[in-house]
Coordinates of C-alpha atoms and ligand atoms in Angstrom, one line a residue:
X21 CA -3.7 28.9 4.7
X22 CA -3.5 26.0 6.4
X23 CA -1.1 22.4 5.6
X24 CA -2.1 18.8 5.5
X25 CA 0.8 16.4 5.3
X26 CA -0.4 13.2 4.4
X27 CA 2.9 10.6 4.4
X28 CA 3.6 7.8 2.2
X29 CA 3.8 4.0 3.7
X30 CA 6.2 0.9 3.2
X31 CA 4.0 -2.2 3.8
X32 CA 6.3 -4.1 5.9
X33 CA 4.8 -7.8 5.1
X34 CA 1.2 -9.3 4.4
X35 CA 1.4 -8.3 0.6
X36 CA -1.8 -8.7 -1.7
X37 CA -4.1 -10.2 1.0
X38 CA -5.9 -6.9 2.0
X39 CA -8.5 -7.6 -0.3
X40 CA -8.3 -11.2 0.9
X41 CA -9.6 -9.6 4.6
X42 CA -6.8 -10.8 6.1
X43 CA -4.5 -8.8 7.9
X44 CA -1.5 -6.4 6.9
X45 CA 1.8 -4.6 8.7
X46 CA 2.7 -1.4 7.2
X47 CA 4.2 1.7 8.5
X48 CA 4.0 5.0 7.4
X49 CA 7.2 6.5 6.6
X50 CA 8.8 10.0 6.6
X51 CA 8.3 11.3 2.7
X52 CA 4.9 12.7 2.2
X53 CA 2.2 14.7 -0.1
X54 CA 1.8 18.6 1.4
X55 CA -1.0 20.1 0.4
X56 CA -1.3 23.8 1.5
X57 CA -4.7 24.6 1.0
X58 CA -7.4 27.4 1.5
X59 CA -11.3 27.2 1.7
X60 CA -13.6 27.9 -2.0
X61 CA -17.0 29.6 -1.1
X62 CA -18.5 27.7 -3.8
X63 CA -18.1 23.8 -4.7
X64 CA -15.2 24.4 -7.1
X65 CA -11.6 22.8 -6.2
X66 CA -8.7 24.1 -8.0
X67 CA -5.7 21.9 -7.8
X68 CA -1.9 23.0 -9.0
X69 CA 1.7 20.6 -8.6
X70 CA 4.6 21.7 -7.7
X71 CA 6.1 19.1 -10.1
X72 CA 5.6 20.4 -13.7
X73 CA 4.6 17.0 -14.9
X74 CA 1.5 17.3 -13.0
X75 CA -0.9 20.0 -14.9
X76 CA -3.0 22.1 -13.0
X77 CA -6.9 20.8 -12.7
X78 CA -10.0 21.3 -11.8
X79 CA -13.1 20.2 -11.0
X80 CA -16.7 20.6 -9.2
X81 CA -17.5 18.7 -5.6
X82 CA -20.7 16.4 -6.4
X83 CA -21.5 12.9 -5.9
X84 CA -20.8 12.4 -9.1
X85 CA -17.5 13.5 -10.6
X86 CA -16.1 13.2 -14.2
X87 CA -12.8 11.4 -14.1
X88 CA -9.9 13.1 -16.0
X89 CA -8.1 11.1 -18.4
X90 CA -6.8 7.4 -17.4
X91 CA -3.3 7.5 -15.4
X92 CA -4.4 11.9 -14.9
X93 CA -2.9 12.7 -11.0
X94 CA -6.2 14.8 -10.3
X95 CA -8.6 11.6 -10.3
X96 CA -6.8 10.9 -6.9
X97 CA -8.1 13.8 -5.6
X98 CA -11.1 13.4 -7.9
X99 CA -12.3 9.9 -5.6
X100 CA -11.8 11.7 -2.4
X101 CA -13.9 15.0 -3.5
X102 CA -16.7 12.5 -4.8
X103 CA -16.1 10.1 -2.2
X104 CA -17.1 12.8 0.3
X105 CA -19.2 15.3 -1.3
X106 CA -21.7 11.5 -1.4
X107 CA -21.1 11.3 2.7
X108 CA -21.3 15.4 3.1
X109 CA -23.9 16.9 0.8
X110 CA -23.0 20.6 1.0
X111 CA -19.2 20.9 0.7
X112 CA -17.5 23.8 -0.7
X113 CA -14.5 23.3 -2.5
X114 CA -10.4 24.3 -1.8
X115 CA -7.5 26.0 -4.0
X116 CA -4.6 23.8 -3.5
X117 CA -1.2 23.5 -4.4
X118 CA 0.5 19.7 -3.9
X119 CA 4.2 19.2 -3.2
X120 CA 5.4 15.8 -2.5
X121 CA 8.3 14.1 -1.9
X122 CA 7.4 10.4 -2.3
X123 CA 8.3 9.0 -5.6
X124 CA 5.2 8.1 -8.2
X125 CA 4.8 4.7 -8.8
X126 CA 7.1 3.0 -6.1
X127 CA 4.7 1.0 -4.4
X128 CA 5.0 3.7 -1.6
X129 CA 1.4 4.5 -2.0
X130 CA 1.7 8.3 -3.2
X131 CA -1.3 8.3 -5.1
X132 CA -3.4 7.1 -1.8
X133 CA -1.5 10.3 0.3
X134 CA -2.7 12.5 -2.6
X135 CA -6.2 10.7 -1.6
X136 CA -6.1 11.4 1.7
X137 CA -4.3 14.9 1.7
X138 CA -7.4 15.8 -0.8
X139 CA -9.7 14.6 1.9
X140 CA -8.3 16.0 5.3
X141 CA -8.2 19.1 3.0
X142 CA -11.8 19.2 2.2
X143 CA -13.1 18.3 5.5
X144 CA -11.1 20.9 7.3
X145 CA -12.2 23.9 4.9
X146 CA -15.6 22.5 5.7
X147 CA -15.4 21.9 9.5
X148 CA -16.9 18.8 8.7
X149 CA -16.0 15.6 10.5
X150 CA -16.2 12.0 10.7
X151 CA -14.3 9.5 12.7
X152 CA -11.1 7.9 12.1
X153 CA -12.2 4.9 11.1
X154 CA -15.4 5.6 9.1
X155 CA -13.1 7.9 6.7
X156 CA -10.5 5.0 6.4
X157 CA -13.2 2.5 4.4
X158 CA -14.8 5.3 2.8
X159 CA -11.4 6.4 1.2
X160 CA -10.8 2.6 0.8
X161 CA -13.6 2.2 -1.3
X162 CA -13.4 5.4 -3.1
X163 CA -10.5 5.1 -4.4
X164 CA -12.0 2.2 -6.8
X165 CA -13.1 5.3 -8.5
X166 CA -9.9 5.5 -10.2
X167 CA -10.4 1.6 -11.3
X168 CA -8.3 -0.5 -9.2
X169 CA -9.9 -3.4 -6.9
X170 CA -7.6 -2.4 -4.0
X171 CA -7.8 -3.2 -0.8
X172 CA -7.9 -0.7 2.7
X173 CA -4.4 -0.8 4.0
X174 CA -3.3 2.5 2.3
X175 CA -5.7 4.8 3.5
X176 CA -5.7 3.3 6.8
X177 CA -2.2 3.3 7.5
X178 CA -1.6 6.5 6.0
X179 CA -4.6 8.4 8.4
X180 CA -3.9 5.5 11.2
X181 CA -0.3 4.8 11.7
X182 CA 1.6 6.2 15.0
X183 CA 5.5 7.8 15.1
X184 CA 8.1 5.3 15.8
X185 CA 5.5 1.9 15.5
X186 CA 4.5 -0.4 12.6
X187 CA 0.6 -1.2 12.8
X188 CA -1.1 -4.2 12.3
X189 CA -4.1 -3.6 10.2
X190 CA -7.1 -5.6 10.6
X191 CA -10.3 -5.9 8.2
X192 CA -14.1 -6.5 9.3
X193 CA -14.0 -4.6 11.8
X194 CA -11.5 -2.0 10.6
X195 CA -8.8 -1.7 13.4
X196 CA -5.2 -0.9 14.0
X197 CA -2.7 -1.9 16.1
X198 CA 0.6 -0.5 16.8
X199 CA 4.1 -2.1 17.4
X200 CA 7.1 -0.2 18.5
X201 CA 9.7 -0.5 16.1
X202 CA 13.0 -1.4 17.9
X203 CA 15.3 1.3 18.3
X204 CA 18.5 -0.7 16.9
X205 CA 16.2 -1.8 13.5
X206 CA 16.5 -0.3 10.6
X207 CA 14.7 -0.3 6.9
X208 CA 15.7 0.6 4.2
X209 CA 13.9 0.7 0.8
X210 CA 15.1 1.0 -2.6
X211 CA 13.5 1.5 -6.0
X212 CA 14.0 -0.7 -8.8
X213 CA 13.7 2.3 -11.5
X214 CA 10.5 0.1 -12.7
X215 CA 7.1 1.8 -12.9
X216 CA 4.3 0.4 -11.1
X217 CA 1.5 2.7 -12.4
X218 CA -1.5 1.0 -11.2
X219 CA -3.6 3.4 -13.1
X220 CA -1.8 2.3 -16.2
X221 CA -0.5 -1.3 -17.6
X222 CA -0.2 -2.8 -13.9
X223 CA -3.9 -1.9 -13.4
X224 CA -5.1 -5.6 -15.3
X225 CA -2.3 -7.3 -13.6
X226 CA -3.3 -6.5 -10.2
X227 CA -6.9 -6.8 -10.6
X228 CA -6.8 -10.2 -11.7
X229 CA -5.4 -10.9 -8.5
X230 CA -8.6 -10.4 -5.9
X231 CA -10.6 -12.2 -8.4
X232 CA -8.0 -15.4 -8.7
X233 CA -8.5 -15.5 -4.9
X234 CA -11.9 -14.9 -4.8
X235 CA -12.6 -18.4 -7.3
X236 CA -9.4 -20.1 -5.0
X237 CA -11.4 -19.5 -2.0
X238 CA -14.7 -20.3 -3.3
X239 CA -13.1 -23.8 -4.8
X240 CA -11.6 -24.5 -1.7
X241 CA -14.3 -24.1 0.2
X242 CA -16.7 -25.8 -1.8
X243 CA -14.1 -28.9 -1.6
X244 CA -13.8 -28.7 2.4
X245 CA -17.7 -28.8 2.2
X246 CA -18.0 -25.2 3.8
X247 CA -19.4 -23.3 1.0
X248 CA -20.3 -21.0 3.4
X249 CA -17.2 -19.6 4.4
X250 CA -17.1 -16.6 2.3
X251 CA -14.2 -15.3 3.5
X252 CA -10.3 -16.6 3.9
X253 CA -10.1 -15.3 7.5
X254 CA -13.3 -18.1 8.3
X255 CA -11.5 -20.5 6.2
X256 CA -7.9 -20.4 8.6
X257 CA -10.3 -20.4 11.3
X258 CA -12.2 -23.5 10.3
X259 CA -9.1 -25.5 9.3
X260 CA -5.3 -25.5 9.3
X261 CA -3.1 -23.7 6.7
X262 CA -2.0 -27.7 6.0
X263 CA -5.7 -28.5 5.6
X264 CA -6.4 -25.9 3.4
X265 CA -2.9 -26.3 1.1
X266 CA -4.3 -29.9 0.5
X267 CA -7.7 -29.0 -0.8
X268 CA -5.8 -26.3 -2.6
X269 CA -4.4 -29.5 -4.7
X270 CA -7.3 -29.7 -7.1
X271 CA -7.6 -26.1 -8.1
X272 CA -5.4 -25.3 -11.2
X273 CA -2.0 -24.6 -11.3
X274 CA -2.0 -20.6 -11.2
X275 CA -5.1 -20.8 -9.1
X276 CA -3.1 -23.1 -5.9
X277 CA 0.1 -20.9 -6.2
X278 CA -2.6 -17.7 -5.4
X279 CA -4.5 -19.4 -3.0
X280 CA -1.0 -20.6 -1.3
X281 CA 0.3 -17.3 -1.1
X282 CA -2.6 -15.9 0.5
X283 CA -2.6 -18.4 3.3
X284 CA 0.8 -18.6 4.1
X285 CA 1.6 -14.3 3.9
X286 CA -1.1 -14.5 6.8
X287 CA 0.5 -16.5 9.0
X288 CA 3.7 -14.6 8.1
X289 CA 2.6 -11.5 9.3
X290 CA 1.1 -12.8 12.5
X291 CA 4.6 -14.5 12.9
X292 CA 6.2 -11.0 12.1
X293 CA 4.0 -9.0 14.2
X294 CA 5.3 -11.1 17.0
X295 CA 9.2 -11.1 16.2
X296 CA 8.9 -7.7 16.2
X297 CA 7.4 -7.4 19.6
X298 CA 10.6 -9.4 20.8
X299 CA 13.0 -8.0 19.1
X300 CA 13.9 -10.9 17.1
X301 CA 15.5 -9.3 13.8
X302 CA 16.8 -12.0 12.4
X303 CA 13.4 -13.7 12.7
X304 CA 11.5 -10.9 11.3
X305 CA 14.4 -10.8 8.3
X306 CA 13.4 -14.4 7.3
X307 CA 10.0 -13.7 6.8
X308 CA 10.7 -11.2 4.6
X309 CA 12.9 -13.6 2.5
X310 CA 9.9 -16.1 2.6
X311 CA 7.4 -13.7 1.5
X312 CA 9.8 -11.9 -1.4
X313 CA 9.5 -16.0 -2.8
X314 CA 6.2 -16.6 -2.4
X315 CA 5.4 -12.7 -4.2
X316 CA 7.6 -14.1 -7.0
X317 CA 6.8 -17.7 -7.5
X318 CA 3.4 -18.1 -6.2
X319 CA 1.9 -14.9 -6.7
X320 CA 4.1 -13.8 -9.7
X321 CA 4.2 -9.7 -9.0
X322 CA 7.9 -9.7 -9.2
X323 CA 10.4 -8.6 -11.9
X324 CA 14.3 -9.2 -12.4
X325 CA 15.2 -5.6 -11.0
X326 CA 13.1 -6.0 -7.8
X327 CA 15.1 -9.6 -7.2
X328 CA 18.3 -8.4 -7.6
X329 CA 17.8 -5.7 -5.3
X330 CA 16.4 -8.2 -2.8
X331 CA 19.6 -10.8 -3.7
X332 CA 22.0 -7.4 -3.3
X333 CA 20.3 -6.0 -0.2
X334 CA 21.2 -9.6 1.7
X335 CA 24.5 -10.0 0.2
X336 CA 25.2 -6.2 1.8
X337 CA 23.7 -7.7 5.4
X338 CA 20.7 -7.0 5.3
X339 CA 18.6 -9.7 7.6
X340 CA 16.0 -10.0 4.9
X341 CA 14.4 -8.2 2.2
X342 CA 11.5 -8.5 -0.2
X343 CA 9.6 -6.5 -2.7
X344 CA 6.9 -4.1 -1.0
X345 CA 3.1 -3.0 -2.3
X346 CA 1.8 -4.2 -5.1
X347 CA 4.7 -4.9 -7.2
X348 CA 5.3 -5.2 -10.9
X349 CA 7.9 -2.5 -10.3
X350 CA 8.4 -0.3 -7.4
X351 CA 10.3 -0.7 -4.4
X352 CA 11.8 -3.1 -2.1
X353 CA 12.4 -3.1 1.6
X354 CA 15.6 -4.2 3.4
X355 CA 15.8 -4.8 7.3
X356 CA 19.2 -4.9 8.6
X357 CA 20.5 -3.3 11.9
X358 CA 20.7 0.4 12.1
X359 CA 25.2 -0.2 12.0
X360 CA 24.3 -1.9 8.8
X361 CA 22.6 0.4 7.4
X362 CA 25.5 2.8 6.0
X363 CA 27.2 -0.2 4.1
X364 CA 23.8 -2.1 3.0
X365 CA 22.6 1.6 1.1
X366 CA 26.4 2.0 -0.1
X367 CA 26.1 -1.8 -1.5
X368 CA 22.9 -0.9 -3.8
X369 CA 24.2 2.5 -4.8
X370 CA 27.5 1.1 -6.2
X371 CA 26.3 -2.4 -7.2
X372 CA 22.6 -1.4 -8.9
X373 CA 22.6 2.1 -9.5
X374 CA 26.0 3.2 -10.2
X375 CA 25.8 1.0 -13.3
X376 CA 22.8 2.0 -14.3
X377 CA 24.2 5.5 -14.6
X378 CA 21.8 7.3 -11.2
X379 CA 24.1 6.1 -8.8
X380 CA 23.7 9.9 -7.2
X381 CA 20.0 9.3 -7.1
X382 CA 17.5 9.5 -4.4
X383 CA 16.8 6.1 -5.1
X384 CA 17.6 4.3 -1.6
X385 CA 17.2 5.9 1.4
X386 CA 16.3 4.7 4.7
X387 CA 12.6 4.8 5.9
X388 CA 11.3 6.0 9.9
X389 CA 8.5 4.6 10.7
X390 CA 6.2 8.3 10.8
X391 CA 2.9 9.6 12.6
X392 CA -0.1 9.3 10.4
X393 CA -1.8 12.5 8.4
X394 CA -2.3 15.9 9.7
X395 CA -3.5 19.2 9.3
X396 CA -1.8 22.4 10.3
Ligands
NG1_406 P1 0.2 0.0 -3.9 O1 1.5 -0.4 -3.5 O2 -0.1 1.4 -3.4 O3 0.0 -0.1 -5.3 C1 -1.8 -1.7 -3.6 C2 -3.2 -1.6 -3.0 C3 -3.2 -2.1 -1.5 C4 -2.6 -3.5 -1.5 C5 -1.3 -3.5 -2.2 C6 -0.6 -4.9 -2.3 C7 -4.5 0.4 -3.6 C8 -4.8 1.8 -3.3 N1 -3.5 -0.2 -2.9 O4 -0.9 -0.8 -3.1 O5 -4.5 -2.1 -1.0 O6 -3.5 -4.5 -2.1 O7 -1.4 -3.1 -3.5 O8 -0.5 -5.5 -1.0 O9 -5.2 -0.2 -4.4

């Protein structure tokens, strides 16, 4: 028998611009998927949960495999068995049983660990192996089999990230790049008790979003008289974020407030990325306020619950907060200093979830930044 622990992540800021190219600063965080697994001798995979709302499933490793159900847990594991058995002609397939303790839809990317676990899983039984990198876009791209136009921050942070650092994630070329975390910060998130299910009703909402940007960039573009600049990161290099908020003016209304979002969460994180390296918390916590606004009003993934935690979390001390992954429900993250932390946790139990009637829950808790997956 052997164990892969694949851990969740908390994107720390660059939100929604992954599939923009443009870079992103997650850590991975303590909670995780286990899967304890064994090798098949033939190319069947037999999958049971530990949590009874997940049915047992199976299915046969081929380059082409029929999806369960929309919203069923298995077509996680599903894309990466496909995914690989397209790279890896010959696998055999595993019995495993998944435990996890990352909450489902909390925009703490669960359902990419599950991806991943399934993977490291697969490739293990098989002795089959492929760098790093290579099985960070191929998981990227497979798990479109499950019908979301995401980007590749999950499955890169989540096989990529280092104990104790956050990691800068960089697109076209793939690559990572770690920052230590200081010792005296501390983050905490918090779940609004809102369901992102991006295999369910959040999955229009949030691919709408890479194809507003796509036409935003293309406009913009046109206007500048660079139509050749197919990306956003050629844009920023060819003029400034100023430049490019002015030629922004003629796009429509909802099509400016995506495009401005995009432009200025990439300088954020750059900005972040570097108050992190100095230590600059109160720096880093301002960010986070200016990218929980521009999330809300520009790029409109918020919801009431998600900005009242963000209101409560500052109100308790935190130095900033903002919603995290894709939105529409799921979590928030607080940054305050690790003396803060005790009273900023006790703020949201009492003042969101007491009267919501879970103030006992496991609903805020503070998050470490974590090694990437493993196999044991
Ligand atoms: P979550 O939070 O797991 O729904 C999604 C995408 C990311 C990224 C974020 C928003 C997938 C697997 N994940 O994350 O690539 O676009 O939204 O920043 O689609």
């Amino acid at each position: 028998m052997n164990v892969v622990r694949a851990p969740g992540r908390v994107n720390l800021i660059g939100e929604h611009i992954d599939y923009c190219g443009l870079p992103v600063f997650p850590m991975a965080i303590g909670r995780s998927v286990r899967m304890t697994f064994q090798p098949r001798a033939n190319r069947e995979t037999r999958l049971t949960n530990r949590d009874p709302r997940f049915p047992p499933s199976d299915f046969t490793l081929s380059d082409s495999i029929p999806p369960a159900p929309a919203g069923d847990w298995s077509n996680y594991a599903r894309a990466a068995g496909q995914t690989l058995a397209q790279r890896f002609p010959d696998l055999w397939g595993v019995d495993a049983l998944v435990e996890s303790d990352l909450p489902i839809a909390a925009g703490l990317s669960s359902s990419s660990a599950l991806l991943v676990a399934t993977a490291l899983a697969i490739l293990h039984a098989n002795s089959a192996s492929i760098s790093p990198l290579e099985l960070m876009e191929l998981l990227a791209r497979g798990e479109r089999y499950v019908g979301t136009a995401g980007g590749g921050m999950d499955q890169a942070i989540i096989l990529g990230a280092q104990a104790g650092c956050a990691s800068r994630i960089d697109f076209h070329p793939l690559r990572l790049t770690p920052t230590a975390v200081p010792a005296g910060w501390q983050f905490i998130v918090a779940q609004s008790l809102v369901h992102a299910e991006k295999s369910g009703a959040a999955r229009q909402a949030y691919n709408e979003r890479p194809r507003q940007c796509d036409e935003a960039r293309r406009l913009v573009a046109t206007r500048l008289g660079r139509p050749d600049d197919t990306t956003y990161a050629a844009l920023l290099a060819a003029a400034s974020v100023e430049e490019l908020l002015d030629a922004s003016r003629t796009l429509s209304a909802v099509l400016a407030r995506r495009f401005r979002h995009v432009v200025t969460e990439g300088t954020r994180v750059r900005q972040a990325e570097a108050a992190m390296a100095a230590g600059e918390l109160t720096a880093f916590g301002a960010l986070l306020d200016a990218s929980h606004r521009s999330l809300r009003d520009d790029y409109e993934v918020s919801c009431a619950e998600l900005d009242q935690l963000v209101e409560l979390a500052r109100e308790a001390g935190a130095a900033g907060a903002r919603l995290t992954g894709a939105g529409f429900g799921g979590s928030i993250v607080a940054l305050c200093n690790v003396d803060r932390a005790p009273s900023v946790l006790a703020a949201l139990r009492e003042r969101f979830y007491a009267p919501r009637g879970v103030g006992g829950g496991d609903y805020v808790f503070t998050a470490e930044p974590s090694a990437g997956a493993e196999v044991s």
